[in-house]
Amino acid sequence: MHHQTERLCQTQAHALACAIMLGPRLGRYEHGLQPLPLGCPVNAVMGLFVLWWGWLAFNSGSTYGVSGQRWKYAARAAVSTMLASMGGGLVGLGFSLADPNGIDILSQINGILGALVAVTGGCFLYRAWEAIFVGMVGGFLTCYTMPLLDKMGIDDPVGASATHGISGFWGAVAIGIFADNPYPLDTTSGRMGLIKGGGWALLGIQTLTAVILTVWSFTSSTILLWAIDKIIPIRMDAHEELLGADLVEHRVRHTQIGVSRAISALHPQDKKFNLLSVPSIGTNPGHDSFIIKFIRKKRLEDRLKMFQPTPPLKVANTPVQKKQVAPISLKNLDSSKIAWID
């Protein structure tokens, strides 16, 4: 079985155990089961493209080299990765358009990520249509499972249990169904998938291994988290959670997020620094200080001007020239223009 499939199954169990041990965020289900709005949808989509490109290189390197015949399977892995992500993206688009509340960008993102997870295990073992089918099923499972976890009261903020869990489990099983024998590589030990005439052997091995890894990872993660919680609490205090870990732990204060009301109501007196004094990101405290000093200086100059004596107005001694007005002679006037003169 591919080593990537093992890691995906383990990720599923770890994420699910952490979500159950931590419990839902404060007030998560007070107003229904709808997902919370994204902090920045643009950054979420940008992160998707970063993962997309990274996944392409990651899966292409699954052959551990390009010598001999490995380069052919590396190229096949790249093509299968792109085709699967397209299939999952179409499924995510369908979920997004079917949302009664409008287009949901989160479904689009999760559909693509679910497809990438599903195709990872056998990325160079599939044909083109098989990769598309595996990706579409992976995207569907991710978009369909995330609301189910919310209905069960399992708050998974990043959807790792659905994306890496259910889709990863499907990716492990899909190898036993569609895998080719990548000769001369010994990835499948000479076995092929069920529909390729390999029988049930590879499918049984993949399914059993996925189940064992899931149970082992979930159990070990639960025990470790329980032990760590007894020493260092794995969940923040209520007032710290409401204020946000960015502000309390990292002293990063986001813009357009008010914390004054929460601080006034919760009174976090155990903090050694004043949270209100933490500047918002993207601001320069030196600019504010300069403006304050400039305003004070301007006001002081205006007040000093009030006590300065006003200089007297200087009147220029310029002689006024009198204009000579010529006397009006009746002889010089046109009688036709002055009708009232007799």
XYZ file of C-alpha atoms in Angstrom:
342
model
C 0.000 0.000 0.000
C 1.155 3.508 -0.719
C 2.757 5.316 2.240
C 0.711 8.443 1.508
C -2.494 6.503 2.192
C -1.179 5.515 5.611
C -0.559 9.141 6.523
C -4.003 10.213 5.340
C -5.754 7.558 7.436
C -3.730 8.600 10.463
C -4.575 12.261 9.858
C -8.260 11.383 9.844
C -8.118 9.743 13.253
C -5.938 12.455 14.795
C -8.241 15.248 13.596
C -11.388 13.478 14.770
C -9.905 12.711 18.192
C -8.789 16.319 18.651
C -12.186 17.707 17.640
C -13.986 15.413 20.081
C -11.575 16.072 22.959
C -11.652 19.859 22.512
C -15.400 20.119 22.032
C -17.282 22.780 20.077
C -16.245 26.406 20.113
C -18.185 28.696 22.429
C -21.550 29.526 20.880
C -20.843 27.456 17.762
C -24.316 25.916 17.539
C -26.321 28.660 19.235
C -27.767 29.867 15.926
C -27.980 26.634 13.968
C -25.623 24.294 12.164
C -24.597 26.607 9.336
C -20.811 27.041 8.990
C -19.377 30.230 10.360
C -18.418 32.905 7.827
C -14.867 32.778 6.539
C -12.428 35.283 7.935
C -11.202 36.125 4.438
C -12.542 34.144 1.452
C -9.832 35.566 -0.812
C -7.074 34.218 1.431
C -8.884 30.876 1.643
C -8.898 30.549 -2.146
C -5.268 31.616 -2.323
C -4.425 28.924 0.220
C -6.261 26.400 -1.942
C -4.071 27.258 -4.937
C -0.934 26.991 -2.813
C -2.004 23.518 -1.698
C -2.981 22.651 -5.260
C 0.464 23.387 -6.650
C 2.163 21.729 -3.697
C 0.023 18.634 -4.143
C 0.987 18.427 -7.770
C 4.681 18.290 -6.902
C 4.050 16.053 -3.903
C 2.224 13.394 -5.899
C 4.665 13.580 -8.791
C 7.448 12.757 -6.355
C 5.707 9.584 -5.235
C 7.894 7.545 -7.580
C 10.973 8.589 -5.558
C 12.878 9.476 -8.700
C 12.677 9.883 -12.485
C 15.319 7.388 -13.585
C 14.429 4.415 -15.723
C 10.680 4.069 -16.114
C 9.902 6.205 -13.063
C 9.525 9.410 -15.060
C 6.531 7.944 -16.895
C 4.728 7.227 -13.642
C 5.707 10.642 -12.265
C 4.069 12.260 -15.302
C 1.068 9.984 -14.879
C 0.768 11.078 -11.252
C 0.732 14.745 -12.279
C -2.005 14.199 -14.872
C -4.098 12.077 -12.498
C -3.801 14.714 -9.783
C -5.089 17.471 -12.043
C -7.921 15.357 -13.458
C -9.066 14.246 -10.021
C -9.057 17.812 -8.692
C -11.177 18.890 -11.653
C -13.690 16.146 -10.928
C -13.882 17.081 -7.263
C -14.142 20.748 -8.174
C -17.188 20.058 -10.341
C -18.855 18.205 -7.478
C -18.004 21.041 -5.087
C -19.435 23.521 -7.579
C -22.654 21.504 -7.632
C -22.902 21.648 -3.829
C -22.133 25.353 -3.935
C -24.819 26.167 -6.503
C -27.362 23.955 -4.724
C -26.962 25.899 -1.472
C -30.243 27.735 -0.791
C -28.335 30.568 0.869
C -26.334 31.330 -2.265
C -22.981 30.331 -3.694
C -20.816 28.744 -1.004
C -17.099 29.109 -1.659
C -16.331 26.691 1.185
C -17.981 23.807 -0.678
C -15.925 24.616 -3.757
C -12.692 24.544 -1.765
C -13.541 21.366 0.119
C -14.582 19.556 -3.056
C -11.175 20.148 -4.621
C -9.267 19.264 -1.451
C -11.301 16.092 -0.955
C -10.482 15.012 -4.494
C -6.781 15.689 -4.005
C -6.751 13.624 -0.827
C -8.600 10.737 -2.469
C -6.296 10.482 -5.488
C -3.063 10.804 -3.510
C -2.723 7.145 -2.528
C -2.846 5.781 -6.091
C -1.992 8.872 -8.101
C 0.230 6.966 -10.576
C -1.821 3.765 -10.524
C -4.957 5.124 -12.225
C -6.040 5.816 -15.765
C -7.561 9.145 -16.711
C -11.246 8.302 -16.211
C -10.448 6.404 -13.016
C -8.686 9.435 -11.551
C -11.671 11.640 -12.383
C -14.066 9.156 -10.778
C -11.942 8.795 -7.633
C -11.733 12.576 -7.334
C -15.462 13.090 -7.800
C -16.301 10.528 -5.111
C -13.733 12.070 -2.771
C -15.158 15.555 -3.290
C -18.695 14.290 -2.740
C -17.774 12.508 0.492
C -16.074 15.610 1.853
C -18.923 18.006 1.076
C -21.522 15.534 2.337
C -19.726 14.540 5.552
C -18.951 17.990 6.946
C -22.608 18.863 7.715
C -23.080 15.408 9.244
C -20.278 16.054 11.735
C -21.942 19.311 12.732
C -25.222 17.481 13.298
C -23.334 15.085 15.596
C -22.000 18.036 17.584
C -18.391 17.535 16.387
C -16.978 20.961 15.647
C -14.128 20.565 13.162
C -13.211 24.145 12.188
C -10.998 23.220 9.223
C -12.886 20.106 8.130
C -9.853 17.830 8.503
C -11.949 14.861 9.627
C -14.062 14.960 6.488
C -11.398 16.061 4.017
C -8.482 13.918 5.120
C -10.546 11.306 6.914
C -13.450 10.048 4.859
C -11.869 10.977 1.541
C -8.551 9.472 2.611
C -10.261 6.241 3.612
C -11.961 6.128 0.220
C -8.614 6.759 -1.470
C -7.123 3.727 0.297
C -10.015 1.508 -0.763
C -9.961 2.860 -4.341
C -6.443 1.495 -4.790
C -7.765 -2.003 -4.289
C -10.385 -1.398 -6.976
C -8.641 0.535 -9.783
C -4.879 0.088 -9.305
C -2.644 -1.065 -12.140
C 0.555 -2.994 -11.605
C 3.224 -0.261 -12.043
C 5.896 -2.507 -13.512
C 8.872 -2.302 -12.943
C 7.981 -0.558 -9.662
C 6.982 -2.814 -6.787
C 4.470 -0.435 -5.219
C 1.655 -3.018 -5.206
C 3.957 -6.065 -4.996
C 2.748 -7.181 -8.411
C -0.948 -7.033 -7.492
C -3.706 -5.267 -9.407
C -7.092 -3.875 -8.459
C -10.394 -5.708 -8.467
C -11.625 -4.499 -11.846
C -8.192 -5.111 -13.405
C -8.406 -8.837 -12.753
C -6.389 -8.836 -9.551
C -9.132 -10.349 -7.428
C -9.997 -9.336 -3.879
C -6.492 -9.586 -2.443
C -5.372 -5.968 -2.883
C -8.814 -4.621 -1.979
C -8.842 -6.656 1.227
C -5.344 -5.545 2.184
C -6.146 -1.881 1.571
C -9.419 -1.965 3.496
C -7.996 -3.869 6.460
C -4.951 -1.606 6.661
C -7.090 1.532 6.544
C -9.324 0.248 9.356
C -6.364 -0.759 11.551
C -4.593 2.561 11.062
C -7.772 4.503 11.818
C -8.490 2.597 15.047
C -4.879 2.728 16.218
C -4.456 6.446 15.468
C -7.766 7.411 17.084
C -7.063 5.404 20.228
C -3.474 6.586 20.645
C -4.424 10.204 19.972
C -7.208 10.092 22.539
C -4.908 8.654 25.210
C -2.141 11.170 24.487
C -4.520 14.142 24.486
C -6.077 12.981 27.766
C -2.629 12.719 29.387
C -1.519 16.103 28.050
C -4.755 17.725 29.235
C -4.024 16.590 32.790
C -0.677 18.395 32.686
C -1.348 21.344 30.377
C -4.984 22.131 29.476
C -5.444 21.722 25.757
C -8.322 24.215 25.675
C -8.120 27.917 26.426
C -10.099 29.615 29.152
C -13.474 31.020 28.199
C -12.432 34.674 28.278
C -9.264 33.932 26.303
C -11.250 32.074 23.659
C -13.690 34.951 23.306
C -10.880 37.458 22.974
C -9.057 35.195 20.539
C -5.757 33.372 20.658
C -4.212 35.821 18.192
C -4.619 38.643 20.685
C -4.107 36.789 23.964
C -1.295 34.454 22.973
C 0.402 36.208 20.062
C -0.554 39.852 20.699
C -1.902 40.235 17.164
C -4.958 42.467 17.053
C -6.988 42.330 13.865
C -8.768 45.330 12.457
C -12.572 45.581 12.541
C -12.696 43.164 15.488
C -13.761 44.916 18.660
C -12.398 43.583 21.931
C -13.216 46.472 24.246
C -16.671 45.121 25.113
C -15.358 41.621 25.778
C -12.547 42.935 27.978
C -14.956 45.121 29.951
C -17.347 42.231 30.526
C -14.817 39.488 31.264
C -12.166 41.471 33.182
C -9.123 39.312 32.355
C -7.070 40.523 35.327
C -4.540 37.706 35.117
C -2.852 39.188 32.063
C 0.436 40.977 32.596
C -0.156 43.439 29.786
C -3.001 45.648 28.712
C -4.733 44.024 25.762
C -6.255 47.321 24.729
C -2.792 48.759 24.148
C -1.976 46.144 21.496
C -2.013 47.939 18.124
C -4.052 46.582 15.238
C -2.230 44.867 12.408
C -1.311 47.059 9.470
C -1.005 50.210 11.615
C 2.067 52.207 12.612
C 1.845 53.493 16.198
C 4.529 56.055 15.336
C 2.170 57.729 12.895
C -0.448 58.192 15.605
C 2.141 59.639 17.981
C 3.347 62.077 15.326
C -0.194 63.223 14.586
C -0.937 63.741 18.293
C 2.226 65.815 18.754
C 1.448 67.825 15.617
C -2.080 68.612 16.822
C -0.807 69.679 20.247
C 1.814 71.923 18.672
C -0.771 73.486 16.376
C -3.130 74.185 19.257
C -0.326 75.756 21.292
C 0.613 78.050 18.422
C -3.024 79.121 18.016
C -3.273 79.955 21.736
C -0.058 81.967 21.702
C -1.349 84.024 18.799
C -4.334 85.061 20.935
C -2.054 86.856 23.454
C 0.036 88.693 20.881
C -0.947 92.425 20.446
C -2.607 93.264 17.202
C -0.535 95.811 15.205
C -2.386 99.064 14.272
C -3.598 99.482 10.781
C -1.434 101.809 8.683
C -3.304 104.278 6.478
C -1.402 105.493 3.453
C -1.240 109.298 3.091
C -1.966 109.362 -0.585
C -3.433 112.623 -1.897
C -6.809 112.222 -3.424
C -6.977 113.544 -6.917
C -10.119 115.476 -7.726
C -11.557 114.999 -11.134
C -12.660 118.106 -13.005
C -16.234 117.865 -14.178
C -16.968 119.849 -17.286
C -20.025 122.100 -17.064
C -23.039 121.025 -18.957
C -23.993 123.375 -21.727
C -27.410 123.264 -23.238
C -25.922 124.167 -26.553
C -23.877 121.056 -26.662
C -26.861 118.776 -26.044
C -28.887 117.338 -28.782
C -32.462 118.377 -28.243
C -33.729 115.315 -29.963
C -32.141 113.180 -27.202
C -33.662 115.230 -24.371
C -37.356 115.490 -25.085
C -38.320 117.424 -21.978
C -36.164 120.484 -22.792
C -38.169 123.273 -24.421
